[in-house]
PDB file of C-alpha atoms in Angstrom:
ATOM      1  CA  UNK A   1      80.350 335.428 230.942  1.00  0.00           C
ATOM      2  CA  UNK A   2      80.655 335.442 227.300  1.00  0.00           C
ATOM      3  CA  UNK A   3      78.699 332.808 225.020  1.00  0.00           C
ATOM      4  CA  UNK A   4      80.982 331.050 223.105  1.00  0.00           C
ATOM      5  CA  UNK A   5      78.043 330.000 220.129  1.00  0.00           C
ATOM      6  CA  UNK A   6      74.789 330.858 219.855  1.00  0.00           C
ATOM      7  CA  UNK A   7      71.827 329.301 217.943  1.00  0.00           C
ATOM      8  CA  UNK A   8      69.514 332.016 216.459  1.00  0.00           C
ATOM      9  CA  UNK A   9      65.476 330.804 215.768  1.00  0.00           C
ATOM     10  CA  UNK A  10      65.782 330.320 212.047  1.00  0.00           C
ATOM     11  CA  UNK A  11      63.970 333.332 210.003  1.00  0.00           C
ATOM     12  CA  UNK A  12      61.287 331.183 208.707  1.00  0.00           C
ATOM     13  CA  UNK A  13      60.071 330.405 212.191  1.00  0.00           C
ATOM     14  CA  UNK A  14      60.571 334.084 213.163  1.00  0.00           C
ATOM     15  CA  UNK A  15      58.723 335.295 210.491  1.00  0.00           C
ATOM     16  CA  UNK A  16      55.401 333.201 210.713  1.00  0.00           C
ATOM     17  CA  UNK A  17      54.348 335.206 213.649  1.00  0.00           C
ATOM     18  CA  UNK A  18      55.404 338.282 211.854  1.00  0.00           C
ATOM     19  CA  UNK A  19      53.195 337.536 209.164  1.00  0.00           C
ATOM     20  CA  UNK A  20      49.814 336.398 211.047  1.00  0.00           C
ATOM     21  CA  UNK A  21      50.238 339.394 213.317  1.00  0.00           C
ATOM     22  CA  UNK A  22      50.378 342.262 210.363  1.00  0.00           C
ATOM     23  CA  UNK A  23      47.364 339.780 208.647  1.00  0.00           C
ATOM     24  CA  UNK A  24      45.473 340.248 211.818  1.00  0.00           C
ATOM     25  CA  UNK A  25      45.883 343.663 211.826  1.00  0.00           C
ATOM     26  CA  UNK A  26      44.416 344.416 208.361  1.00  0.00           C
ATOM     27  CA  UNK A  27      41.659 342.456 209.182  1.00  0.00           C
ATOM     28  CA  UNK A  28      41.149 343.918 212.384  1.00  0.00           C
ATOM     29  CA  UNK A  29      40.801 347.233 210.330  1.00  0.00           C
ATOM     30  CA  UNK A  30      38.420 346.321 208.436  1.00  0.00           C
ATOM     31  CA  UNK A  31      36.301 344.958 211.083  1.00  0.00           C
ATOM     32  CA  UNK A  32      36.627 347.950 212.960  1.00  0.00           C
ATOM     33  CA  UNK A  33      35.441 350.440 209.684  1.00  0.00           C
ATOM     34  CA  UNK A  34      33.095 347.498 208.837  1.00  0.00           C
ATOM     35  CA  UNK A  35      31.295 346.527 212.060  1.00  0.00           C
ATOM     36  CA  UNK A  36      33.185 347.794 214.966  1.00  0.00           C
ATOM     37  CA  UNK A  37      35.343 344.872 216.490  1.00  0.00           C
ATOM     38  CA  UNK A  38      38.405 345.522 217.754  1.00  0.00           C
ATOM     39  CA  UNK A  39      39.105 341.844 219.123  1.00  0.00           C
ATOM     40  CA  UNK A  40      41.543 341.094 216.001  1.00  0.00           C
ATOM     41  CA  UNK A  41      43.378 344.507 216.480  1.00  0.00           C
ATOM     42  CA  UNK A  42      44.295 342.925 219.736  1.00  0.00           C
ATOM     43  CA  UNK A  43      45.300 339.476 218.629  1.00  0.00           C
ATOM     44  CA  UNK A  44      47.122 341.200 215.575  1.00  0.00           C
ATOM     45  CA  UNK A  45      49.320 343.512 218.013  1.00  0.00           C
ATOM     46  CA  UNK A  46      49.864 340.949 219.926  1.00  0.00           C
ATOM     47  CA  UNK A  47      51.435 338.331 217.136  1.00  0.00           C
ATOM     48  CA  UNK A  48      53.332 341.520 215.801  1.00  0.00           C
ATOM     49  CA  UNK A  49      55.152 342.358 219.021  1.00  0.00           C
ATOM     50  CA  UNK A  50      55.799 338.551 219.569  1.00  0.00           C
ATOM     51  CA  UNK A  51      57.400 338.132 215.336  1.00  0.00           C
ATOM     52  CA  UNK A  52      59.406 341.390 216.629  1.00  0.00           C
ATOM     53  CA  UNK A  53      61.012 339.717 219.448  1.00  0.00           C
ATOM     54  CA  UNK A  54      61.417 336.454 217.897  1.00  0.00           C
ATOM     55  CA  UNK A  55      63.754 337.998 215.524  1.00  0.00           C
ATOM     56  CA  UNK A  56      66.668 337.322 217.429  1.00  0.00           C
ATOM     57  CA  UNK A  57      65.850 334.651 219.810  1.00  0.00           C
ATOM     58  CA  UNK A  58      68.336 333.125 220.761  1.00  0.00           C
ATOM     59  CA  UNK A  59      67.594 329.753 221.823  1.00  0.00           C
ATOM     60  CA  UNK A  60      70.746 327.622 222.849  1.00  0.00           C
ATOM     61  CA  UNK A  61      73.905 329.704 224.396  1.00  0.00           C
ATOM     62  CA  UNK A  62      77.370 327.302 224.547  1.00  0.00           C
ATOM     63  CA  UNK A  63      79.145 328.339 227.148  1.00  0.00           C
ATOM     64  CA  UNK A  64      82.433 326.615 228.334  1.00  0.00           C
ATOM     65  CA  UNK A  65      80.996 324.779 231.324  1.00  0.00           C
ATOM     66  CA  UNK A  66      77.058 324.450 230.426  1.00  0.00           C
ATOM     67  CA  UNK A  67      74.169 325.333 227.905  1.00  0.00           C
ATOM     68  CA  UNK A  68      71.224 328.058 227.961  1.00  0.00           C
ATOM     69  CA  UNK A  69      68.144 326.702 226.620  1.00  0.00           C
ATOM     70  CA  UNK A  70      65.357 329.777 226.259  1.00  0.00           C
ATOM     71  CA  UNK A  71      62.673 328.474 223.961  1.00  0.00           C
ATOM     72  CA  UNK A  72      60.654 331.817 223.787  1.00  0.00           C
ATOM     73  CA  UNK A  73      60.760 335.675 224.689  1.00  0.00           C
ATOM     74  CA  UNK A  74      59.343 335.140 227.749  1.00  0.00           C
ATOM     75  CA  UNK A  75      60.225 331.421 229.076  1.00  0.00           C
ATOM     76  CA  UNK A  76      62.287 330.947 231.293  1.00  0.00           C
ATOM     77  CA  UNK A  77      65.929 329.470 230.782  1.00  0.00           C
ATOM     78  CA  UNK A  78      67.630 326.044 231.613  1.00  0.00           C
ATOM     79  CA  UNK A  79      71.174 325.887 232.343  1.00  0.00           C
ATOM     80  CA  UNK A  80      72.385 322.544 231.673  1.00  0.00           C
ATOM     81  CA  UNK A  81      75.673 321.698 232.482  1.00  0.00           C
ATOM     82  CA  UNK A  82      77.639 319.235 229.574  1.00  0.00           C
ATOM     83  CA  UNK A  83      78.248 316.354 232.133  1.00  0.00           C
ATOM     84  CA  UNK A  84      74.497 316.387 232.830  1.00  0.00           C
ATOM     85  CA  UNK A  85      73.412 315.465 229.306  1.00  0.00           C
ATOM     86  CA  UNK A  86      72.469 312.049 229.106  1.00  0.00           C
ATOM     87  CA  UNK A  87      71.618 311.916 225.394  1.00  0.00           C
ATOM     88  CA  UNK A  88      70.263 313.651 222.521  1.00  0.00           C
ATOM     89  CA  UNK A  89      68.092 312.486 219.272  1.00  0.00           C
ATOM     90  CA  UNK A  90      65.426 313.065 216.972  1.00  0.00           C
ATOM     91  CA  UNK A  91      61.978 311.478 216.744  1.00  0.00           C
ATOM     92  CA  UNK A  92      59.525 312.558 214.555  1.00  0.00           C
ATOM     93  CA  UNK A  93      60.983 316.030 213.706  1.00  0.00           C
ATOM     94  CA  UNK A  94      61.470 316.812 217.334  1.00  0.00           C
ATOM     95  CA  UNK A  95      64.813 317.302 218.381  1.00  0.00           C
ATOM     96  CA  UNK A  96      65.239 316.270 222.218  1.00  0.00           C
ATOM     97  CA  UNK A  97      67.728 316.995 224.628  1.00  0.00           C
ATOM     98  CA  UNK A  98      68.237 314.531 227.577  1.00  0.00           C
ATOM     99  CA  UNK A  99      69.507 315.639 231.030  1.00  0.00           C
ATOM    100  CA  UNK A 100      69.525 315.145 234.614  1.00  0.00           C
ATOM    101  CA  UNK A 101      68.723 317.667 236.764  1.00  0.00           C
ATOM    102  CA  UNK A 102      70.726 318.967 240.363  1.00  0.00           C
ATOM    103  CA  UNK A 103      68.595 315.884 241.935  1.00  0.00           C
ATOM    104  CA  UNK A 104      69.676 313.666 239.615  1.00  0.00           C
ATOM    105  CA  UNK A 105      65.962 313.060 238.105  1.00  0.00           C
ATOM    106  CA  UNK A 106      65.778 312.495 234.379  1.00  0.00           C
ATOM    107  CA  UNK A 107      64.193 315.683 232.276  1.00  0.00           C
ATOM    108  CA  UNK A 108      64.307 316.286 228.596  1.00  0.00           C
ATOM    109  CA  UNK A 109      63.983 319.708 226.367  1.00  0.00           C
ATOM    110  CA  UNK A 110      62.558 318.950 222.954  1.00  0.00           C
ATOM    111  CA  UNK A 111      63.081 321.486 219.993  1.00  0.00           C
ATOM    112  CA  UNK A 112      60.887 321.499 216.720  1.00  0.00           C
ATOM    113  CA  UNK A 113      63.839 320.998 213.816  1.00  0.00           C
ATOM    114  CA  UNK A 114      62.120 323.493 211.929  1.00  0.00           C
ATOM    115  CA  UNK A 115      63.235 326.023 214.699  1.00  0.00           C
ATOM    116  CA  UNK A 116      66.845 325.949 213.755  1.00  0.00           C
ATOM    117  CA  UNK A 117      68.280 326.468 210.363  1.00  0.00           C
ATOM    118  CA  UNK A 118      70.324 323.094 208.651  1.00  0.00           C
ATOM    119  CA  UNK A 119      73.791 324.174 209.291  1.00  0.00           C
ATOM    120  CA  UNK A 120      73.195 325.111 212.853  1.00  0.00           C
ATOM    121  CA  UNK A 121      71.655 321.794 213.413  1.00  0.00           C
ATOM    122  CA  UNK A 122      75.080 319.929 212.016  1.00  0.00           C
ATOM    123  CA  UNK A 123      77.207 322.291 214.062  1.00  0.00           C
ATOM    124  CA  UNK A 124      74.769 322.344 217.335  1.00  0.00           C
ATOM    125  CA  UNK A 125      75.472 318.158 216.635  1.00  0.00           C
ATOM    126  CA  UNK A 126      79.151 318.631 216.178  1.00  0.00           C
ATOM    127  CA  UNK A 127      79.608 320.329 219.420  1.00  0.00           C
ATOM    128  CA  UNK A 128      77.695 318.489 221.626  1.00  0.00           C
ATOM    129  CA  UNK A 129      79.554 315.275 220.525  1.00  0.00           C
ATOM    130  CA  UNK A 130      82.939 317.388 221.371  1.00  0.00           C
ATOM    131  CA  UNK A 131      81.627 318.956 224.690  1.00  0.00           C
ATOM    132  CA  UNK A 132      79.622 315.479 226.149  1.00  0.00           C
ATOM    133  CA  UNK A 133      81.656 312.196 225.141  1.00  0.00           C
ATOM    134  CA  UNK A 134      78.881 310.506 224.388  1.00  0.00           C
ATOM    135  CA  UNK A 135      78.493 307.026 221.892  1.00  0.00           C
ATOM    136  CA  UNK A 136      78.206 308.174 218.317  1.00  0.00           C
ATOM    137  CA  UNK A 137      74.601 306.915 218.564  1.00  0.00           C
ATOM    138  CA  UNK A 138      73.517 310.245 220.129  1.00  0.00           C
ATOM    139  CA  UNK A 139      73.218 312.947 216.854  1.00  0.00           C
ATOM    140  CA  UNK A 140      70.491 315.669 216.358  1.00  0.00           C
ATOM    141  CA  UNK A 141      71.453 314.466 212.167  1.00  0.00           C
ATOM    142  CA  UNK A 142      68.576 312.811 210.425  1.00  0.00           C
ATOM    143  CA  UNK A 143      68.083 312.267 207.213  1.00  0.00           C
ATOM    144  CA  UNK A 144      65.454 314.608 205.267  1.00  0.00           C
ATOM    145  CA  UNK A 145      65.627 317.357 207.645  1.00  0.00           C
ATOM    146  CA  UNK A 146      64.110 320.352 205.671  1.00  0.00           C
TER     147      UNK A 146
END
């Protein structure tokens, strides 16, 4: 099945790995000419591969019926159906989604704000309101986000 929307990590996020990983990397050179370390070369391939892939994370999938959560390359994903979400806010620049689960037990997903870009914030809001008929009280919109 098709996505209908997706929510990309914003470039800033995707980036910061980018960066320490090629930083590593340099310095893991010079170790290696200097005294013969090779543990940043490691950590520095490792952060490189991981800004690679982060490039087009995509971390929430609409679909008609449900939601995909994946918040990284290699975490698993949460399908969460609309009628399941209980609520949805932000505290303290975290962005949380609130859901039952199959067995009816309370669980929440929380996103850093930073991780999405401003406009896909307002329109991740927008939809949700649409998809969930929930009060107005429930918005991912806060004031200063940056």
């Amino acid at each position: 099945m098709e996505s209908t929307k997706d929510f990309f990590l914003s470039k800033k996020v995707a980036n910061q790995y980018l960066y320490m990983g090629v930083t590593a990397l340099v310095i893991g050179v010079i170790f290696l000419v200097l005294i013969g370390n090779v543990t940043l070369l490691g950590i520095g391939i490792l952060f490189t591969i991981m800004g690679v892939l982060n490039q087009s994370l995509k971390i929430i999938k609409l679909y008609p019926q449900y939601l995909e959560v994946k918040l990284g390359v290699i975490a698993s994903k949460k399908l969460i159906k609309y009628d399941q979400i209980t609520g949805f806010s932000v505290e303290k620049k975290m962005m949380i989604l609130h859901y039952n689960n199959e067995k009816n037990e309370p669980k929440k997903v929380k996103f850093h704000s930073k991780a999405f870009e401003k406009k896909d914030i307002i329109e991740l809001d927008q939809e949700l309101k649409q998809k969930t008929d929930l009060e107005p009280i429930h918005t991912f919109i806060q004031t200063g986000i940056e």
